[in-house]
């Protein structure tokens, strides 16, 4: 799914300086615990989260996450936005809740990119 | 009055030199137009005008029996039109006093000729004095741009060679060591070191999967230093051709029960830390899953040493993380 379409679907608002036309999102995961994200998310996905600090952007950069959606109308601090621009990770906010956001994207065919087993990171 | 010196920054000077160098390096035949439409001297000016309009030419060489005998330009056509002599032959109006350049000369010769004569195009001759092509200022611009692009790609190649560092340097045992001091409670910069480590690994040619796994492990370790230590600690990464050894060490307070610390979900983190999205007791578990080998040594007096080792060999790719 193109990021541009994703933003339209969740009535999101792009916070970073990105052109969203050509960013392809392959799946999604929703979580507030960064350790869970680091454990379970697959690369090239969007992270849906209610957590809103620079650590989220760092986590995204380390775990090859394509974009971050902040749910429940959360707005990250400017330093997180600056970091995201530096690391080339689009940030989006939506007033929708986590469950709604997940539901809409899942219904539109975006698959879960959260691994249930340990094979994501296992040697 | 003192002459005003044009201000040229180092950067600008560098690009000027590069283009100038290229103008000396590049040969005319490398940038000229080779497929030239030549005119016969015995067609009418009217016919030449039609060809010029159709092909959008602004000039063309005139050849007879394989010999260049002149050049016809728009100006010559205008000249004929003014004199109401459009059905005259090309040979009557063409320019025969030609300035030519040689195909093996450097491009700078053509540039000099353009500057001197104000012509729009110059016929290019080969060793035998036969027409080899035509060169315009546009051809030179294109040629220089292409050459600059080629140079740029060569620079990319040099950057790429960073990934061959270990092949280029021969020693009994070559390794690259990166060290980062991590401060206690420095959440703002938490993850900076791990980011840099991941980037360094990619630059050195590690696969995205390996870089990601090392990044995750070292990020968890970095957060542990920020969260749990007395004064922070150090990340030390040793990169060797066959393995990456990541170490996180601190001077306390040490872990009371290492076995318990390794249990998924066990955590001593404060609520503040949990609000940051960490401290759920998954860090060490996560590290263990990401690396090939992990050792945790800790004592109440000496602090904690965490070793994480990743073995690199081509057959041990990790297909699961490729999507």
Short mmCIF file of C-alpha atoms in Angstrom, two decimals:
data_model
loop_
_atom_site.label_atom_id
_atom_site.label_comp_id
_atom_site.label_asym_id
_atom_site.label_seq_id
_atom_site.Cartn_x
_atom_site.Cartn_y
_atom_site.Cartn_z
CA UNK A 1 0.00 0.00 0.00
CA UNK A 2 1.29 3.44 -0.90
CA UNK A 3 1.82 5.66 2.12
CA UNK A 4 -0.24 8.36 0.44
CA UNK A 5 -3.27 6.05 0.33
CA UNK A 6 -2.69 4.94 3.91
CA UNK A 7 -2.75 8.56 5.10
CA UNK A 8 -6.02 9.17 3.25
CA UNK A 9 -7.62 6.05 4.74
CA UNK A 10 -6.91 7.02 8.33
CA UNK A 11 -7.42 10.75 7.69
CA UNK A 12 -3.88 11.28 8.83
CA UNK A 13 -1.68 14.30 8.86
CA UNK A 14 1.92 14.12 7.65
CA UNK A 15 4.33 15.84 10.04
CA UNK A 16 7.62 15.40 8.20
CA UNK A 17 8.92 16.68 4.87
CA UNK A 18 8.25 13.68 2.71
CA UNK A 19 6.71 12.92 -0.62
CA UNK A 20 4.41 10.00 0.14
CA UNK A 21 3.55 8.99 -3.42
CA UNK A 22 6.28 6.45 -3.83
CA UNK A 23 6.72 5.05 -0.35
CA UNK A 24 5.46 1.49 -0.31
CA UNK A 25 4.22 0.06 2.99
CA UNK A 26 4.14 -3.73 3.09
CA UNK A 27 2.52 -4.36 6.44
CA UNK A 28 1.77 -2.95 9.86
CA UNK A 29 2.16 -3.52 13.58
CA UNK A 30 0.53 -1.73 16.46
CA UNK A 31 2.32 -1.47 19.82
CA UNK A 32 3.36 0.94 22.54
CA UNK A 33 6.19 -1.07 23.92
CA UNK A 34 9.38 -0.47 21.95
CA UNK A 35 10.92 -3.74 23.09
CA UNK A 36 7.92 -5.54 21.61
CA UNK A 37 8.37 -3.60 18.41
CA UNK A 38 12.06 -4.46 18.26
CA UNK A 39 11.23 -8.09 18.92
CA UNK A 40 8.41 -8.56 16.50
CA UNK A 41 8.16 -6.07 13.66
CA UNK A 42 9.24 -7.03 10.16
CA UNK A 43 11.10 -4.58 7.93
CA UNK A 44 9.32 -2.22 5.51
CA UNK A 45 6.23 -1.86 7.65
CA UNK A 46 4.37 1.00 9.31
CA UNK A 47 4.34 1.22 13.10
CA UNK A 48 1.06 2.32 14.68
CA UNK A 49 1.65 3.56 18.19
CA UNK A 50 0.39 5.72 21.00
CA UNK A 51 3.91 6.29 22.26
CA UNK A 52 5.26 9.60 21.19
CA UNK A 53 8.96 10.26 21.86
CA UNK A 54 12.25 10.27 19.95
CA UNK A 55 12.81 6.63 21.00
CA UNK A 56 10.03 5.62 18.64
CA UNK A 57 11.90 7.19 15.75
CA UNK A 58 15.15 5.52 16.86
CA UNK A 59 13.36 2.20 17.11
CA UNK A 60 12.03 2.69 13.59
CA UNK A 61 15.47 3.48 12.25
CA UNK A 62 17.05 0.45 13.93
CA UNK A 63 14.29 -1.94 12.90
CA UNK A 64 13.95 -0.72 9.27
CA UNK A 65 10.42 0.59 9.80
CA UNK A 66 9.17 2.67 6.84
CA UNK A 67 6.81 5.06 8.62
CA UNK A 68 5.21 5.79 12.00
CA UNK A 69 1.58 6.64 12.71
CA UNK A 70 0.81 8.27 16.05
CA UNK A 71 -2.74 7.41 17.06
CA UNK A 72 -5.21 9.22 19.36
CA UNK A 73 -4.18 12.60 17.99
CA UNK A 74 -0.74 12.51 19.56
CA UNK A 75 1.83 14.98 18.35
CA UNK A 76 5.51 14.27 18.87
CA UNK A 77 7.93 16.93 20.04
CA UNK A 78 9.83 18.90 17.43
CA UNK A 79 13.04 16.99 18.22
CA UNK A 80 11.35 13.74 17.23
CA UNK A 81 10.18 15.34 13.98
CA UNK A 82 13.68 16.65 13.29
CA UNK A 83 15.16 13.24 13.93
CA UNK A 84 12.59 11.64 11.63
CA UNK A 85 13.44 14.06 8.85
CA UNK A 86 17.12 13.28 9.35
CA UNK A 87 16.57 9.55 9.31
CA UNK A 88 14.05 9.76 6.48
CA UNK A 89 11.14 8.24 8.37
CA UNK A 90 7.73 9.82 7.67
CA UNK A 91 5.65 10.65 10.77
CA UNK A 92 1.88 10.77 10.61
CA UNK A 93 -0.75 11.62 13.22
CA UNK A 94 -4.37 10.56 13.24
CA UNK A 95 -7.14 11.34 15.69
CA UNK A 96 -8.34 7.73 15.40
CA UNK A 97 -7.57 5.23 18.12
CA UNK A 98 -5.15 2.33 17.73
CA UNK A 99 -7.87 -0.26 17.26
CA UNK A 100 -9.70 1.82 14.64
CA UNK A 101 -6.51 2.56 12.75
CA UNK A 102 -5.51 -1.11 12.70
CA UNK A 103 -9.03 -2.13 11.66
CA UNK A 104 -9.25 0.28 8.74
CA UNK A 105 -5.86 -0.68 7.34
CA UNK A 106 -6.43 -4.40 7.86
CA UNK A 107 -9.76 -4.17 6.06
CA UNK A 108 -8.05 -2.44 3.15
CA UNK A 109 -5.74 -5.41 2.81
CA UNK A 110 -2.64 -4.28 4.69
CA UNK A 111 -1.28 -7.41 6.39
CA UNK A 112 0.08 -7.76 9.88
CA UNK A 113 3.85 -7.50 9.96
CA UNK A 114 4.17 -8.66 13.52
CA UNK A 115 5.83 -12.01 13.86
CA UNK A 116 4.26 -14.40 16.28
CA UNK A 117 7.15 -16.80 16.44
CA UNK A 118 10.78 -16.14 17.05
CA UNK A 119 11.89 -16.45 13.46
CA UNK A 120 12.08 -12.72 12.75
CA UNK A 121 15.25 -12.24 14.65
CA UNK A 122 16.47 -15.73 15.34
CA UNK A 123 19.87 -16.67 14.06
CA UNK B 1 41.70 51.82 -8.04
CA UNK B 2 42.53 48.32 -6.99
CA UNK B 3 41.19 45.58 -9.19
CA UNK B 4 38.38 43.66 -7.58
CA UNK B 5 39.24 40.01 -7.13
CA UNK B 6 36.31 37.74 -7.80
CA UNK B 7 35.55 35.80 -4.67
CA UNK B 8 35.88 32.12 -5.34
CA UNK B 9 35.24 29.73 -2.52
CA UNK B 10 37.24 26.53 -2.24
CA UNK B 11 34.21 24.56 -3.25
CA UNK B 12 33.63 26.61 -6.36
CA UNK B 13 37.29 26.50 -7.26
CA UNK B 14 37.13 22.75 -7.02
CA UNK B 15 34.28 22.46 -9.50
CA UNK B 16 35.89 24.92 -11.88
CA UNK B 17 39.06 22.91 -11.87
CA UNK B 18 37.15 19.72 -12.41
CA UNK B 19 35.30 21.07 -15.45
CA UNK B 20 38.45 22.63 -16.81
CA UNK B 21 40.33 19.41 -16.30
CA UNK B 22 37.60 17.61 -18.17
CA UNK B 23 37.76 20.12 -21.02
CA UNK B 24 41.43 19.16 -21.45
CA UNK B 25 40.84 15.46 -20.90
CA UNK B 26 37.84 14.96 -23.13
CA UNK B 27 38.48 14.70 -26.87
CA UNK B 28 36.28 16.41 -29.42
CA UNK B 29 35.19 13.11 -30.99
CA UNK B 30 33.84 12.00 -27.61
CA UNK B 31 31.29 14.79 -27.46
CA UNK B 32 30.60 15.73 -31.12
CA UNK B 33 27.56 14.72 -33.14
CA UNK B 34 28.66 11.95 -35.45
CA UNK B 35 25.57 11.33 -37.53
CA UNK B 36 25.68 14.48 -39.55
CA UNK B 37 23.20 15.33 -42.24
CA UNK B 38 25.29 16.79 -45.06
CA UNK B 39 23.92 18.80 -47.92
CA UNK B 40 24.88 18.56 -51.56
CA UNK B 41 26.14 21.87 -52.99
CA UNK B 42 23.87 21.45 -55.98
CA UNK B 43 20.47 21.56 -54.27
CA UNK B 44 18.51 24.79 -54.17
CA UNK B 45 18.48 27.05 -51.14
CA UNK B 46 14.71 26.53 -51.00
CA UNK B 47 15.28 22.81 -50.55
CA UNK B 48 17.87 23.46 -47.84
CA UNK B 49 15.36 25.69 -46.08
CA UNK B 50 12.80 22.88 -46.08
CA UNK B 51 15.33 20.42 -44.67
CA UNK B 52 16.30 22.91 -41.98
CA UNK B 53 12.67 23.47 -41.04
CA UNK B 54 11.80 19.79 -41.04
CA UNK B 55 14.90 18.62 -39.15
CA UNK B 56 15.11 21.75 -37.01
CA UNK B 57 18.69 22.37 -38.12
CA UNK B 58 20.37 25.68 -37.68
CA UNK B 59 23.27 24.70 -39.91
CA UNK B 60 24.72 21.82 -41.92
CA UNK B 61 27.98 20.93 -43.64
CA UNK B 62 28.15 20.77 -47.41
CA UNK B 63 29.98 17.83 -48.94
CA UNK B 64 30.91 16.97 -52.49
CA UNK B 65 32.40 13.58 -53.37
CA UNK B 66 33.14 12.96 -49.73
CA UNK B 67 34.99 16.22 -49.30
CA UNK B 68 33.86 19.01 -47.02
CA UNK B 69 33.57 22.10 -49.16
CA UNK B 70 31.49 24.45 -47.04
CA UNK B 71 28.95 24.99 -44.32
CA UNK B 72 25.45 26.36 -44.65
CA UNK B 73 23.86 28.21 -41.76
CA UNK B 74 20.53 29.92 -41.08
CA UNK B 75 22.33 33.22 -41.68
CA UNK B 76 23.16 32.13 -45.21
CA UNK B 77 19.50 31.25 -45.79
CA UNK B 78 18.37 34.65 -44.49
CA UNK B 79 20.95 36.23 -46.74
CA UNK B 80 19.45 34.46 -49.77
CA UNK B 81 15.90 35.34 -48.73
CA UNK B 82 16.83 39.00 -48.36
CA UNK B 83 18.23 39.02 -51.84
CA UNK B 84 15.10 37.26 -53.01
CA UNK B 85 17.30 34.53 -54.39
CA UNK B 86 15.87 31.45 -52.75
CA UNK B 87 16.23 29.27 -55.83
CA UNK B 88 19.95 29.81 -56.02
CA UNK B 89 22.16 26.79 -55.38
CA UNK B 90 23.60 26.06 -51.97
CA UNK B 91 27.17 26.44 -53.29
CA UNK B 92 26.46 30.10 -54.08
CA UNK B 93 25.57 31.06 -50.50
CA UNK B 94 27.43 28.56 -48.33
CA UNK B 95 30.35 29.68 -46.22
CA UNK B 96 33.59 28.32 -47.60
CA UNK B 97 35.94 30.12 -45.25
CA UNK B 98 35.60 27.55 -42.53
CA UNK B 99 37.17 27.18 -39.18
CA UNK B 100 37.47 23.50 -38.40
CA UNK B 101 38.69 21.46 -35.46
CA UNK B 102 40.31 18.03 -35.37
CA UNK B 103 38.56 15.11 -33.80
CA UNK B 104 41.45 14.08 -31.54
CA UNK B 105 41.95 17.56 -30.15
CA UNK B 106 40.82 18.25 -26.61
CA UNK B 107 37.43 19.85 -26.16
CA UNK B 108 39.12 22.98 -24.85
CA UNK B 109 40.35 23.70 -28.44
CA UNK B 110 36.75 23.82 -29.64
CA UNK B 111 35.85 26.08 -26.70
CA UNK B 112 38.65 28.46 -27.62
CA UNK B 113 37.56 28.49 -31.24
CA UNK B 114 33.96 29.22 -30.24
CA UNK B 115 35.12 32.09 -28.05
CA UNK B 116 37.26 33.51 -30.86
CA UNK B 117 34.92 33.16 -33.80
CA UNK B 118 31.40 33.31 -32.40
CA UNK B 119 30.33 30.47 -34.70
CA UNK B 120 27.48 28.24 -33.55
CA UNK B 121 28.96 25.02 -34.88
CA UNK B 122 32.29 23.75 -36.10
CA UNK B 123 32.98 20.96 -38.57
CA UNK B 124 35.20 18.27 -37.10
CA UNK B 125 37.78 16.68 -39.39
CA UNK B 126 39.54 13.33 -39.07
CA UNK B 127 43.22 12.55 -39.72
CA UNK B 128 42.59 12.59 -43.48
CA UNK B 129 40.85 15.93 -43.46
CA UNK B 130 37.47 14.30 -44.05
CA UNK B 131 34.33 15.36 -42.18
CA UNK B 132 33.97 13.30 -39.00
CA UNK B 133 31.18 15.24 -37.32
CA UNK B 134 29.90 18.56 -36.09
CA UNK B 135 30.40 20.09 -32.70
CA UNK B 136 28.20 22.72 -31.05
CA UNK B 137 28.37 24.39 -27.64
CA UNK B 138 25.42 22.24 -26.65
CA UNK B 139 27.42 19.09 -27.49
CA UNK B 140 30.20 20.30 -25.23
CA UNK B 141 27.82 21.04 -22.36
CA UNK B 142 26.23 17.60 -22.67
CA UNK B 143 29.61 15.91 -22.94
CA UNK B 144 30.94 17.67 -19.86
CA UNK B 145 27.82 16.88 -17.87
CA UNK B 146 28.06 13.21 -18.82
CA UNK B 147 31.72 13.15 -17.88
CA UNK B 148 30.97 14.79 -14.54
CA UNK B 149 28.30 12.16 -13.95
CA UNK B 150 30.84 9.45 -14.75
CA UNK B 151 33.27 11.01 -12.29
CA UNK B 152 30.53 11.09 -9.69
CA UNK B 153 29.89 7.39 -10.21
CA UNK B 154 33.58 6.73 -9.76
CA UNK B 155 33.39 8.53 -6.43
CA UNK B 156 30.50 6.28 -5.49
CA UNK B 157 32.75 3.38 -6.31
CA UNK B 158 35.39 4.67 -3.93
CA UNK B 159 32.76 4.91 -1.20
CA UNK B 160 31.77 1.39 -2.07
CA UNK B 161 35.35 0.36 -1.48
CA UNK B 162 34.91 1.19 2.21
CA UNK B 163 33.14 -2.13 2.26
CA UNK B 164 36.35 -3.73 1.01
CA UNK B 165 38.37 -2.31 3.85
CA UNK B 166 39.13 -5.70 5.26
CA UNK B 167 40.24 -7.11 1.93
CA UNK B 168 42.54 -4.17 1.26
CA UNK B 169 44.31 -4.22 4.59
CA UNK B 170 46.33 -7.32 5.25
CA UNK B 171 47.36 -8.25 8.75
CA UNK B 172 47.40 -11.25 11.01
CA UNK B 173 44.13 -10.14 12.47
CA UNK B 174 42.43 -6.97 11.31
CA UNK B 175 39.65 -5.44 13.30
CA UNK B 176 37.88 -2.13 13.58
CA UNK B 177 36.82 -0.97 17.02
CA UNK B 178 34.06 1.55 17.68
CA UNK B 179 33.51 2.94 21.18
CA UNK B 180 30.61 4.95 22.53
CA UNK B 181 30.17 6.36 26.01
CA UNK B 182 26.58 6.15 27.14
CA UNK B 183 25.36 8.41 29.94
CA UNK B 184 22.96 7.33 32.63
CA UNK B 185 19.48 8.76 32.08
CA UNK B 186 20.28 10.28 28.69
CA UNK B 187 17.02 9.29 27.07
CA UNK B 188 17.19 12.15 24.59
CA UNK B 189 20.22 10.62 22.87
CA UNK B 190 19.21 7.06 23.57
CA UNK B 191 19.75 5.04 20.43
CA UNK B 192 22.17 7.48 18.76
CA UNK B 193 25.10 5.15 19.26
CA UNK B 194 23.14 2.16 17.99
CA UNK B 195 22.08 4.15 14.94
CA UNK B 196 25.69 4.97 14.19
CA UNK B 197 26.76 1.39 14.71
CA UNK B 198 24.10 0.13 12.34
CA UNK B 199 25.12 2.69 9.71
CA UNK B 200 28.79 1.78 10.09
CA UNK B 201 28.01 -1.90 9.60
CA UNK B 202 26.05 -1.17 6.43
CA UNK B 203 28.88 0.99 5.09
CA UNK B 204 31.33 -1.77 5.79
CA UNK B 205 29.25 -4.09 3.69
CA UNK B 206 27.20 -6.02 6.24
CA UNK B 207 23.90 -7.33 4.87
CA UNK B 208 20.79 -5.37 5.90
CA UNK B 209 19.69 -8.39 7.97
CA UNK B 210 22.93 -8.55 9.93
CA UNK B 211 22.98 -4.78 10.43
CA UNK B 212 19.39 -4.86 11.65
CA UNK B 213 19.98 -7.70 14.11
CA UNK B 214 23.12 -6.05 15.49
CA UNK B 215 21.25 -2.74 15.63
CA UNK B 216 18.40 -4.19 17.66
CA UNK B 217 20.71 -6.02 20.08
CA UNK B 218 22.96 -3.05 20.65
CA UNK B 219 19.98 -0.68 20.98
CA UNK B 220 18.53 -2.78 23.78
CA UNK B 221 21.97 -2.86 25.42
CA UNK B 222 22.31 0.90 25.02
CA UNK B 223 18.92 1.48 26.66
CA UNK B 224 19.96 -0.83 29.50
CA UNK B 225 23.03 1.33 30.12
CA UNK B 226 20.85 4.43 30.15
CA UNK B 227 18.20 2.91 32.40
CA UNK B 228 19.94 0.61 34.86
CA UNK B 229 23.49 1.81 35.53
CA UNK B 230 24.90 4.09 38.21
CA UNK B 231 26.86 6.32 35.85
CA UNK B 232 26.22 4.96 32.40
CA UNK B 233 28.67 2.75 30.58
CA UNK B 234 30.41 1.98 27.32
CA UNK B 235 29.50 0.27 24.10
CA UNK B 236 32.46 -1.30 22.37
CA UNK B 237 32.00 -2.84 18.97
CA UNK B 238 34.77 -4.84 17.37
CA UNK B 239 34.26 -5.59 13.72
CA UNK B 240 36.27 -8.35 12.11
CA UNK B 241 35.80 -9.95 8.70
CA UNK B 242 34.21 -13.04 10.23
CA UNK B 243 32.46 -11.70 13.29
CA UNK B 244 31.11 -8.70 15.14
CA UNK B 245 31.68 -8.57 18.88
CA UNK B 246 29.49 -6.11 20.73
CA UNK B 247 30.18 -5.35 24.35
CA UNK B 248 28.23 -3.25 26.82
CA UNK B 249 29.90 -2.68 30.17
CA UNK B 250 29.38 -0.51 33.20
CA UNK B 251 30.64 -0.07 36.75
CA UNK B 252 27.48 -0.91 38.59
CA UNK B 253 25.24 -1.53 40.34
CA UNK B 254 25.44 -5.04 38.89
CA UNK B 255 22.70 -7.62 38.55
CA UNK B 256 21.77 -9.57 41.64
CA UNK B 257 20.40 -12.65 39.94
CA UNK B 258 21.54 -13.02 36.34
CA UNK B 259 19.29 -16.00 35.72
CA UNK B 260 16.25 -14.10 36.89
CA UNK B 261 17.24 -11.08 34.79
CA UNK B 262 17.17 -13.30 31.71
CA UNK B 263 13.59 -14.42 32.36
CA UNK B 264 11.14 -12.86 29.89
CA UNK B 265 9.06 -10.22 31.61
CA UNK B 266 11.36 -9.76 34.60
CA UNK B 267 12.01 -6.09 35.09
CA UNK B 268 13.28 -3.67 37.69
CA UNK B 269 12.48 -0.61 35.59
CA UNK B 270 10.61 2.37 36.96
CA UNK B 271 7.31 3.65 35.64
CA UNK B 272 9.11 6.55 34.02
CA UNK B 273 11.16 4.12 31.97
CA UNK B 274 8.08 2.13 31.07
CA UNK B 275 6.50 5.31 29.80
CA UNK B 276 9.40 5.58 27.39
CA UNK B 277 8.35 2.25 25.92
CA UNK B 278 11.08 0.21 27.59
CA UNK B 279 11.58 -1.72 30.78
CA UNK B 280 9.14 -4.52 30.06
CA UNK B 281 11.68 -7.17 30.84
CA UNK B 282 12.19 -8.15 27.22
CA UNK B 283 15.52 -6.46 26.46
CA UNK B 284 17.93 -9.25 27.34
CA UNK B 285 15.59 -11.86 25.89
CA UNK B 286 15.44 -9.87 22.68
CA UNK B 287 19.21 -9.49 22.55
CA UNK B 288 19.69 -13.21 22.98
CA UNK B 289 17.41 -13.89 20.02
CA UNK B 290 19.17 -11.41 17.77
CA UNK B 291 22.78 -12.47 18.19
CA UNK B 292 24.55 -15.79 17.75
CA UNK B 293 26.14 -15.78 21.15
CA UNK B 294 25.43 -13.85 24.31
CA UNK B 295 27.16 -13.82 27.67
CA UNK B 296 26.12 -11.82 30.69
CA UNK B 297 28.60 -11.46 33.51
CA UNK B 298 27.67 -9.39 36.48
CA UNK B 299 28.53 -8.97 40.10
CA UNK B 300 27.38 -6.55 42.75
CA UNK B 301 30.82 -4.95 43.07
CA UNK B 302 32.14 -4.95 39.56
CA UNK B 303 29.19 -4.01 37.45
CA UNK B 304 27.94 -5.75 34.34
CA UNK B 305 29.56 -7.00 31.17
CA UNK B 306 27.33 -8.06 28.34
CA UNK B 307 28.95 -9.75 25.33
CA UNK B 308 27.04 -10.17 22.12
CA UNK B 309 28.65 -11.95 19.20
CA UNK B 310 27.46 -12.20 15.65
CA UNK B 311 29.25 -14.53 13.25
CA UNK B 312 29.50 -13.48 9.66
CA UNK B 313 29.74 -15.96 6.92
CA UNK B 314 28.12 -15.99 3.56
CA UNK B 315 26.24 -19.22 4.03
CA UNK B 316 24.62 -18.02 7.25
CA UNK B 317 22.20 -15.59 5.66
CA UNK B 318 18.95 -15.09 7.45
CA UNK B 319 16.16 -15.46 4.91
CA UNK B 320 13.32 -14.88 7.37
CA UNK B 321 14.01 -11.20 7.67
CA UNK B 322 13.97 -10.69 3.90
CA UNK B 323 10.55 -9.78 2.74
#
